[in-house]
Short mmCIF file of C-alpha atoms in Angstrom, two decimals:
data_model
loop_
_atom_site.label_atom_id
_atom_site.label_comp_id
_atom_site.label_asym_id
_atom_site.label_seq_id
_atom_site.Cartn_x
_atom_site.Cartn_y
_atom_site.Cartn_z
CA MET A 1 59.70 185.19 112.99
CA GLN A 2 56.06 184.20 112.72
CA ALA A 3 57.00 181.52 110.15
CA TYR A 4 59.39 179.98 112.70
CA TRP A 5 56.64 179.65 115.30
CA GLN A 6 54.23 178.23 112.75
CA GLU A 7 56.75 175.58 111.68
CA ARG A 8 57.56 174.84 115.31
CA GLU A 9 53.87 174.33 116.07
CA LYS A 10 53.57 171.91 113.13
CA LEU A 11 56.49 169.92 114.48
CA LEU A 12 54.99 169.98 117.96
CA ARG A 13 51.70 168.63 116.59
CA TRP A 14 53.57 165.87 114.73
CA LEU A 15 55.47 164.90 117.86
CA ALA A 16 52.26 164.87 119.90
CA ALA A 17 50.58 162.65 117.30
CA ARG A 18 53.54 160.25 117.38
CA VAL A 19 53.54 160.11 121.17
CA LYS A 20 49.77 159.53 121.18
CA SER A 21 50.20 156.75 118.62
CA GLY A 22 52.96 155.19 120.70
CA ILE A 23 50.73 155.21 123.75
CA ALA A 24 47.89 153.61 121.79
CA LYS A 25 50.28 150.87 120.58
CA ASP A 26 51.55 150.33 124.14
CA GLU A 27 55.05 151.41 123.05
CA PHE A 28 55.06 154.40 125.38
CA LEU A 29 53.93 154.90 128.94
CA PRO A 30 50.59 156.63 129.39
CA LEU A 31 51.46 160.28 129.94
CA ASP A 32 50.41 163.77 128.99
CA VAL A 33 50.92 163.88 125.23
CA ARG A 34 51.43 167.63 124.89
CA THR A 35 53.94 167.78 127.74
CA ALA A 36 55.92 164.88 126.30
CA ALA A 37 55.97 166.50 122.84
CA GLN A 38 57.09 169.82 124.31
CA ALA A 39 59.87 168.11 126.27
CA LEU A 40 61.10 166.26 123.18
CA LEU A 41 61.11 169.43 121.12
CA ALA A 42 62.82 171.45 123.85
CA ALA A 43 65.57 168.86 124.19
CA THR A 44 66.31 168.86 120.49
CA GLU A 45 66.20 172.65 120.30
CA GLY A 46 68.60 172.91 123.21
CA ALA A 47 70.97 170.43 121.59
CA SER A 48 71.62 172.88 118.78
CA ALA A 49 73.76 174.82 121.26
CA TRP A 50 76.18 171.98 121.94
CA VAL A 51 76.10 169.57 118.98
CA ASP A 52 79.43 169.50 117.16
CA ARG A 53 78.39 170.80 113.73
CA ALA A 54 81.99 170.79 112.49
CA ASN A 55 82.12 166.99 112.75
CA GLU A 56 79.19 165.35 110.97
CA ARG A 57 79.86 161.84 112.28
CA LYS A 58 80.03 163.12 115.82
CA SER A 59 76.90 165.25 115.46
CA VAL A 60 74.95 162.27 114.07
CA ARG A 61 76.14 160.17 117.02
CA GLN A 62 75.17 162.94 119.45
CA ALA A 63 71.72 163.24 117.87
CA ASP A 64 71.24 159.49 118.09
CA GLU A 65 72.26 159.49 121.75
CA LEU A 66 69.87 162.34 122.55
CA ALA A 67 67.00 160.60 120.74
CA SER A 68 67.71 157.34 122.58
CA LEU A 69 67.89 159.13 125.91
CA MET A 70 64.54 160.84 125.33
CA LEU A 71 62.87 157.66 124.06
CA ARG A 72 63.95 155.63 127.09
CA GLY A 73 61.94 158.05 129.23
CA LEU A 74 58.79 157.28 127.24
CA LEU A 75 59.08 153.54 126.69
CA ALA A 76 56.58 151.15 128.16
CA PRO A 77 57.92 148.10 130.02
CA GLY A 78 59.23 145.48 127.60
CA LYS A 79 59.75 147.94 124.73
CA THR A 80 63.16 148.99 123.47
CA VAL A 81 64.63 151.97 121.68
CA ALA A 82 65.39 149.57 118.81
CA ASP A 83 61.66 148.81 118.46
CA VAL A 84 60.85 152.49 118.03
CA LYS A 85 63.84 153.17 115.79
CA ALA A 86 62.86 150.31 113.47
CA GLU A 87 59.43 151.85 112.98
CA ALA A 88 60.92 155.32 112.56
CA GLU A 89 63.09 154.06 109.70
CA THR A 90 59.94 153.23 107.74
CA THR A 91 58.00 156.37 108.66
CA ARG A 92 58.24 159.48 106.53
CA ILE A 93 57.82 162.68 108.53
CA SER A 94 55.46 165.18 106.95
CA LEU A 95 54.97 168.57 108.52
CA GLU A 96 52.75 169.81 105.71
CA SER A 97 49.48 169.57 107.65
#
């Protein structure tokens, strides 16, 4: 169980770093970085209870909808979900640190 919490904390730190970077780039509204990261992680954790795992296409669509919903709450005026998604496509997530 301790390994789960350690991995979760790594993911939380990564999310916080991404939110902080988005704020610095004026992609995201200025807000409390840790709270935003915790909210993003909680939403994705909660989704595991209702995502349709039996239907991969549907679960991918549901995940995309959830991500878009969460991003819209962070976006600065004039920025779009597509802007953030385009950058995400070129970013490799590393939770090693």
